[in-house]
Amino acid sequence: MLKTCLVGLGLAAVTAVVPPGDEKKTKTKVLEAGAKVLQSNRPLAGFDIYLVGFHPMKEHPEQQMEAHHYCHQMNEDFAQCMLFDGNAEDANLNGVEYIISEKLFASLPAGERAFWHPHNGEILSGQLMAPGIPKAAEKALMKTKMNSYGKTWHFWHTDQQKLPLGEPMLAWSFNRDNEAVPGLVEKRDEKMGLDTATTRASRRDLLPLARPQSGVDDLKGKFPRPTTDIPGVRQQ
């Protein structure tokens, strides 16, 4: 597993949502400055892997979002990620994701597995990317995530809400072509200078690594558009 810093310097994906509230007072800024000098933020150390992809909500598949992940690889089988609606300084924290290996997934009780989405579709479609790092490093990273699973909760849908309201929503993954709302992927690619189609083509040699995964068919037929299979993405 890649352990070095992988945060890239790709183009900024700026959030358009500013939470309501008064401008910071001078006293607040002074307290923040003091905290920065005197307090530790050690739990944040290690969140060095930056990924950007997409999440549909499992119970509401047409409710979809671009998801910016900042991840800490705790060991070879477990990573934890903070999710944001952008990658600029003013991005809003809107969820969390835990990523586990195929080995750890196999150890879960049957009822628990329904909360974990498969990752092969995100990788082999080219939609999940690690912007700003060399393509060879990105591909090596994606190879380590083949056959893995994620458990993702989103607390705030900033495209719809000024504040995080209501219950958290369990997110899922795209496992077939055309499940994404038209324009969602293209908009991300344009603003960040990415190319999903080219990335997908470059990952064809990962196909032999793909094993059938649980959850691939969980959203099958739940989108109001015709969808097609992604080669290598199969239901377990």
mmCIF file of C-alpha atoms in Angstrom:
data_model
loop_
_atom_site.group_PDB
_atom_site.id
_atom_site.type_symbol
_atom_site.label_atom_id
_atom_site.label_comp_id
_atom_site.label_asym_id
_atom_site.label_seq_id
_atom_site.Cartn_x
_atom_site.Cartn_y
_atom_site.Cartn_z
ATOM 1 C CA MET A 1 0.000 0.000 0.000
ATOM 2 C CA LEU A 2 1.291 3.465 -0.781
ATOM 3 C CA LYS A 3 2.388 5.163 2.414
ATOM 4 C CA THR A 4 3.905 8.394 1.104
ATOM 5 C CA CYS A 5 2.115 11.703 0.705
ATOM 6 C CA LEU A 6 -0.153 11.527 -2.324
ATOM 7 C CA VAL A 7 -2.030 14.799 -2.055
ATOM 8 C CA GLY A 8 -1.900 16.281 -5.541
ATOM 9 C CA LEU A 9 -1.977 19.846 -6.767
ATOM 10 C CA GLY A 10 -4.735 19.487 -9.345
ATOM 11 C CA LEU A 11 -7.164 22.213 -10.288
ATOM 12 C CA ALA A 12 -9.412 23.397 -7.495
ATOM 13 C CA ALA A 13 -12.989 22.210 -7.271
ATOM 14 C CA VAL A 14 -14.538 25.147 -5.463
ATOM 15 C CA THR A 15 -17.720 24.714 -3.467
ATOM 16 C CA ALA A 16 -20.494 27.223 -4.110
ATOM 17 C CA VAL A 17 -22.070 26.738 -0.686
ATOM 18 C CA VAL A 18 -21.289 29.116 2.177
ATOM 19 C CA PRO A 19 -22.934 28.186 5.505
ATOM 20 C CA PRO A 20 -25.016 30.990 7.031
ATOM 21 C CA GLY A 21 -23.512 32.905 9.936
ATOM 22 C CA ASP A 22 -21.784 36.114 10.975
ATOM 23 C CA GLU A 23 -18.240 36.890 9.877
ATOM 24 C CA LYS A 24 -15.550 35.755 12.324
ATOM 25 C CA LYS A 25 -14.781 38.285 15.040
ATOM 26 C CA THR A 26 -11.218 39.329 15.812
ATOM 27 C CA LYS A 27 -11.395 37.471 19.133
ATOM 28 C CA THR A 28 -12.311 34.251 17.336
ATOM 29 C CA LYS A 29 -9.399 34.652 14.925
ATOM 30 C CA VAL A 30 -6.988 35.267 17.829
ATOM 31 C CA LEU A 31 -8.217 32.131 19.596
ATOM 32 C CA GLU A 32 -7.750 30.133 16.389
ATOM 33 C CA ALA A 33 -4.209 31.431 15.984
ATOM 34 C CA GLY A 34 -3.374 30.497 19.568
ATOM 35 C CA ALA A 35 -4.835 27.040 19.158
ATOM 36 C CA LYS A 36 -2.785 26.501 16.006
ATOM 37 C CA VAL A 37 0.423 27.258 17.917
ATOM 38 C CA LEU A 38 -0.370 25.532 21.215
ATOM 39 C CA GLN A 39 -2.576 22.573 20.343
ATOM 40 C CA SER A 40 -1.916 19.363 18.472
ATOM 41 C CA ASN A 41 -3.862 18.106 15.466
ATOM 42 C CA ARG A 42 -2.127 14.733 15.364
ATOM 43 C CA PRO A 43 -5.264 12.734 14.432
ATOM 44 C CA LEU A 44 -5.213 14.626 11.114
ATOM 45 C CA ALA A 45 -1.663 13.535 10.313
ATOM 46 C CA GLY A 46 -1.635 10.857 7.648
ATOM 47 C CA PHE A 47 -4.710 12.019 5.719
ATOM 48 C CA ASP A 48 -2.465 12.328 2.696
ATOM 49 C CA ILE A 49 -4.258 10.416 -0.056
ATOM 50 C CA TYR A 50 -6.621 12.553 -2.131
ATOM 51 C CA LEU A 51 -9.273 10.862 -4.272
ATOM 52 C CA VAL A 52 -12.221 12.304 -6.162
ATOM 53 C CA GLY A 53 -15.182 10.267 -7.347
ATOM 54 C CA PHE A 54 -18.969 10.139 -7.156
ATOM 55 C CA HIS A 55 -21.583 8.784 -4.768
ATOM 56 C CA PRO A 56 -25.262 7.998 -5.345
ATOM 57 C CA MET A 57 -27.354 7.599 -2.213
ATOM 58 C CA LYS A 58 -28.431 3.986 -1.809
ATOM 59 C CA GLU A 59 -32.062 4.731 -0.957
ATOM 60 C CA HIS A 60 -32.282 7.647 -3.410
ATOM 61 C CA PRO A 61 -30.010 6.722 -6.352
ATOM 62 C CA GLU A 62 -30.746 9.885 -8.342
ATOM 63 C CA GLN A 63 -29.419 11.961 -5.438
ATOM 64 C CA GLN A 64 -25.747 12.015 -6.423
ATOM 65 C CA MET A 65 -22.697 14.053 -5.568
ATOM 66 C CA GLU A 66 -19.069 14.629 -6.407
ATOM 67 C CA ALA A 67 -17.042 13.406 -3.435
ATOM 68 C CA HIS A 68 -13.563 14.613 -2.497
ATOM 69 C CA HIS A 69 -11.839 12.091 -0.218
ATOM 70 C CA TYR A 70 -8.867 12.806 2.042
ATOM 71 C CA CYS A 71 -7.769 9.412 3.312
ATOM 72 C CA HIS A 72 -5.436 7.920 5.898
ATOM 73 C CA GLN A 73 -4.248 4.402 5.095
ATOM 74 C CA MET A 74 -4.097 2.911 8.604
ATOM 75 C CA ASN A 75 -2.729 -0.468 7.472
ATOM 76 C CA GLU A 76 -2.805 -2.694 4.385
ATOM 77 C CA ASP A 77 -6.496 -3.509 4.871
ATOM 78 C CA PHE A 78 -8.130 -0.408 6.363
ATOM 79 C CA ALA A 79 -8.327 3.278 5.434
ATOM 80 C CA GLN A 80 -10.468 6.106 6.777
ATOM 81 C CA CYS A 81 -11.473 9.172 4.788
ATOM 82 C CA MET A 82 -12.922 12.604 5.410
ATOM 83 C CA LEU A 83 -15.266 13.682 2.614
ATOM 84 C CA PHE A 84 -15.671 17.228 1.314
ATOM 85 C CA ASP A 85 -17.731 18.935 -1.395
ATOM 86 C CA GLY A 86 -14.593 20.440 -2.958
ATOM 87 C CA ASN A 87 -10.831 20.645 -2.575
ATOM 88 C CA ALA A 88 -10.372 24.361 -1.868
ATOM 89 C CA GLU A 89 -9.834 26.023 1.500
ATOM 90 C CA ASP A 90 -13.546 26.771 1.888
ATOM 91 C CA ALA A 91 -14.726 23.205 1.160
ATOM 92 C CA ASN A 92 -17.424 21.810 3.427
ATOM 93 C CA LEU A 93 -16.986 18.557 5.348
ATOM 94 C CA ASN A 94 -19.998 16.464 4.314
ATOM 95 C CA GLY A 95 -19.281 12.826 5.108
ATOM 96 C CA VAL A 96 -16.972 9.983 6.061
ATOM 97 C CA GLU A 97 -15.892 6.793 4.335
ATOM 98 C CA TYR A 98 -14.148 3.701 5.656
ATOM 99 C CA ILE A 99 -12.381 1.494 3.115
ATOM 100 C CA ILE A 100 -11.624 -2.165 3.771
ATOM 101 C CA SER A 101 -9.958 -4.934 1.826
ATOM 102 C CA GLU A 102 -11.694 -7.955 0.364
ATOM 103 C CA LYS A 103 -10.243 -9.966 3.254
ATOM 104 C CA LEU A 104 -11.858 -7.793 5.923
ATOM 105 C CA PHE A 105 -15.138 -7.681 4.009
ATOM 106 C CA ALA A 106 -15.255 -11.490 4.025
ATOM 107 C CA SER A 107 -15.066 -11.400 7.834
ATOM 108 C CA LEU A 108 -18.200 -9.231 8.198
ATOM 109 C CA PRO A 109 -21.576 -10.656 9.287
ATOM 110 C CA ALA A 110 -24.017 -11.040 6.401
ATOM 111 C CA GLY A 111 -26.266 -8.235 7.661
ATOM 112 C CA GLU A 112 -23.389 -5.782 7.905
ATOM 113 C CA ARG A 113 -22.291 -6.316 4.305
ATOM 114 C CA ALA A 114 -25.349 -4.449 3.004
ATOM 115 C CA PHE A 115 -23.740 -1.182 4.188
ATOM 116 C CA TRP A 116 -20.544 -1.632 2.148
ATOM 117 C CA HIS A 117 -20.370 -0.693 -1.531
ATOM 118 C CA PRO A 118 -17.974 -2.294 -4.053
ATOM 119 C CA HIS A 119 -15.166 -0.299 -5.650
ATOM 120 C CA ASN A 120 -14.300 -2.129 -8.875
ATOM 121 C CA GLY A 121 -16.877 -0.188 -10.908
ATOM 122 C CA GLU A 122 -15.476 3.144 -9.730
ATOM 123 C CA ILE A 123 -11.926 2.099 -10.602
ATOM 124 C CA LEU A 124 -12.485 0.314 -13.922
ATOM 125 C CA SER A 125 -14.825 3.047 -15.218
ATOM 126 C CA GLY A 126 -12.046 5.597 -14.728
ATOM 127 C CA GLN A 127 -14.311 7.771 -12.569
ATOM 128 C CA LEU A 128 -12.318 7.448 -9.333
ATOM 129 C CA MET A 129 -9.103 9.457 -9.625
ATOM 130 C CA ALA A 130 -6.202 10.741 -7.542
ATOM 131 C CA PRO A 131 -5.623 14.161 -9.140
ATOM 132 C CA GLY A 132 -2.225 15.768 -9.297
ATOM 133 C CA ILE A 133 0.042 12.744 -8.919
ATOM 134 C CA PRO A 134 1.841 10.956 -11.771
ATOM 135 C CA LYS A 135 -0.385 8.559 -13.690
ATOM 136 C CA ALA A 136 1.878 5.631 -12.808
ATOM 137 C CA ALA A 137 1.463 6.384 -9.096
ATOM 138 C CA GLU A 138 -2.293 6.811 -9.497
ATOM 139 C CA LYS A 139 -2.567 3.466 -11.241
ATOM 140 C CA ALA A 140 -0.490 1.765 -8.550
ATOM 141 C CA LEU A 141 -2.809 3.232 -5.928
ATOM 142 C CA MET A 142 -5.927 2.054 -7.773
ATOM 143 C CA LYS A 143 -4.438 -1.419 -8.085
ATOM 144 C CA THR A 144 -4.272 -1.633 -4.292
ATOM 145 C CA LYS A 145 -7.974 -0.701 -4.096
ATOM 146 C CA MET A 146 -9.199 -3.378 -6.512
ATOM 147 C CA ASN A 147 -11.820 -5.649 -4.882
ATOM 148 C CA SER A 148 -12.079 -3.331 -1.859
ATOM 149 C CA TYR A 149 -15.263 -1.977 -0.271
ATOM 150 C CA GLY A 150 -16.373 1.316 1.265
ATOM 151 C CA LYS A 151 -18.866 2.271 3.956
ATOM 152 C CA THR A 152 -19.908 5.878 3.349
ATOM 153 C CA TRP A 153 -22.255 8.193 5.182
ATOM 154 C CA HIS A 154 -23.067 11.675 3.923
ATOM 155 C CA PHE A 155 -24.410 14.133 6.498
ATOM 156 C CA TRP A 156 -24.796 17.184 4.304
ATOM 157 C CA HIS A 157 -25.992 17.607 0.721
ATOM 158 C CA THR A 158 -24.576 21.042 0.086
ATOM 159 C CA ASP A 159 -26.112 21.274 -3.369
ATOM 160 C CA GLN A 160 -29.516 21.282 -1.663
ATOM 161 C CA GLN A 161 -29.010 22.546 1.899
ATOM 162 C CA LYS A 162 -27.339 25.529 3.551
ATOM 163 C CA LEU A 163 -26.849 23.468 6.730
ATOM 164 C CA PRO A 164 -26.459 19.723 7.423
ATOM 165 C CA LEU A 165 -30.084 18.728 7.997
ATOM 166 C CA GLY A 166 -31.896 15.453 8.588
ATOM 167 C CA GLU A 167 -30.570 11.941 8.928
ATOM 168 C CA PRO A 168 -27.253 10.784 7.458
ATOM 169 C CA MET A 169 -27.610 8.944 4.152
ATOM 170 C CA LEU A 170 -25.813 5.756 3.170
ATOM 171 C CA ALA A 171 -23.966 6.266 -0.104
ATOM 172 C CA TRP A 172 -23.266 3.678 -2.799
ATOM 173 C CA SER A 173 -21.109 3.329 -5.908
ATOM 174 C CA PHE A 174 -21.778 3.392 -9.641
ATOM 175 C CA ASN A 175 -21.480 -0.149 -11.007
ATOM 176 C CA ARG A 176 -22.806 0.320 -14.554
ATOM 177 C CA ASP A 177 -22.262 2.856 -17.270
ATOM 178 C CA ASN A 178 -24.874 5.631 -17.452
ATOM 179 C CA GLU A 179 -25.896 5.378 -13.788
ATOM 180 C CA ALA A 180 -24.480 8.853 -13.197
ATOM 181 C CA VAL A 181 -26.837 11.762 -13.815
ATOM 182 C CA PRO A 182 -26.017 13.149 -17.288
ATOM 183 C CA GLY A 183 -23.306 15.784 -17.052
ATOM 184 C CA LEU A 184 -22.095 14.908 -13.540
ATOM 185 C CA VAL A 185 -18.849 13.246 -14.613
ATOM 186 C CA GLU A 186 -18.273 15.609 -17.522
ATOM 187 C CA LYS A 187 -18.630 18.674 -15.296
ATOM 188 C CA ARG A 188 -16.050 17.307 -12.850
ATOM 189 C CA ASP A 189 -13.623 16.500 -15.655
ATOM 190 C CA GLU A 190 -13.954 19.946 -17.226
ATOM 191 C CA LYS A 191 -13.410 21.968 -14.066
ATOM 192 C CA MET A 192 -10.533 19.801 -12.806
ATOM 193 C CA GLY A 193 -8.795 19.114 -16.102
ATOM 194 C CA LEU A 194 -9.416 15.350 -15.889
ATOM 195 C CA ASP A 195 -10.274 12.791 -18.576
ATOM 196 C CA THR A 196 -12.380 9.849 -17.434
ATOM 197 C CA ALA A 197 -12.404 8.097 -20.817
ATOM 198 C CA THR A 198 -8.620 8.152 -21.168
ATOM 199 C CA THR A 199 -8.168 7.027 -17.574
ATOM 200 C CA ARG A 200 -10.583 4.152 -18.134
ATOM 201 C CA ALA A 201 -8.648 2.978 -21.171
ATOM 202 C CA SER A 202 -5.379 3.097 -19.232
ATOM 203 C CA ARG A 203 -6.790 0.774 -16.557
ATOM 204 C CA ARG A 204 -7.789 -2.083 -18.845
ATOM 205 C CA ASP A 205 -4.869 -4.141 -17.624
ATOM 206 C CA LEU A 206 -6.448 -4.136 -14.137
ATOM 207 C CA LEU A 207 -9.367 -6.213 -15.470
ATOM 208 C CA PRO A 208 -7.741 -9.599 -14.709
ATOM 209 C CA LEU A 209 -7.523 -8.564 -11.038
ATOM 210 C CA ALA A 210 -11.278 -7.968 -10.726
ATOM 211 C CA ARG A 211 -13.237 -10.567 -8.816
ATOM 212 C CA PRO A 212 -17.037 -10.647 -8.401
ATOM 213 C CA GLN A 213 -18.161 -8.294 -5.645
ATOM 214 C CA SER A 214 -21.118 -8.045 -3.314
ATOM 215 C CA GLY A 215 -23.423 -5.079 -3.935
ATOM 216 C CA VAL A 216 -22.838 -4.678 -7.669
ATOM 217 C CA ASP A 217 -26.514 -5.343 -8.441
ATOM 218 C CA ASP A 218 -28.016 -3.505 -5.457
ATOM 219 C CA LEU A 219 -29.021 -0.500 -7.592
ATOM 220 C CA LYS A 220 -29.593 -2.387 -10.831
ATOM 221 C CA GLY A 221 -32.750 -1.120 -12.551
ATOM 222 C CA LYS A 222 -33.200 1.779 -10.106
ATOM 223 C CA PHE A 223 -32.060 4.520 -12.496
ATOM 224 C CA PRO A 224 -34.441 6.131 -15.043
ATOM 225 C CA ARG A 225 -31.922 5.576 -17.867
ATOM 226 C CA PRO A 226 -30.698 2.522 -19.764
ATOM 227 C CA THR A 227 -27.458 1.264 -18.230
ATOM 228 C CA THR A 228 -24.805 -1.127 -19.503
ATOM 229 C CA ASP A 229 -22.348 -3.408 -17.769
ATOM 230 C CA ILE A 230 -18.787 -2.293 -17.106
ATOM 231 C CA PRO A 231 -16.374 -5.046 -18.200
ATOM 232 C CA GLY A 232 -14.981 -6.831 -15.152
ATOM 233 C CA VAL A 233 -17.659 -5.560 -12.742
ATOM 234 C CA ARG A 234 -19.702 -8.566 -11.661
ATOM 235 C CA GLN A 235 -22.078 -9.477 -8.849
ATOM 236 C CA GLN A 236 -20.785 -11.983 -6.330
#
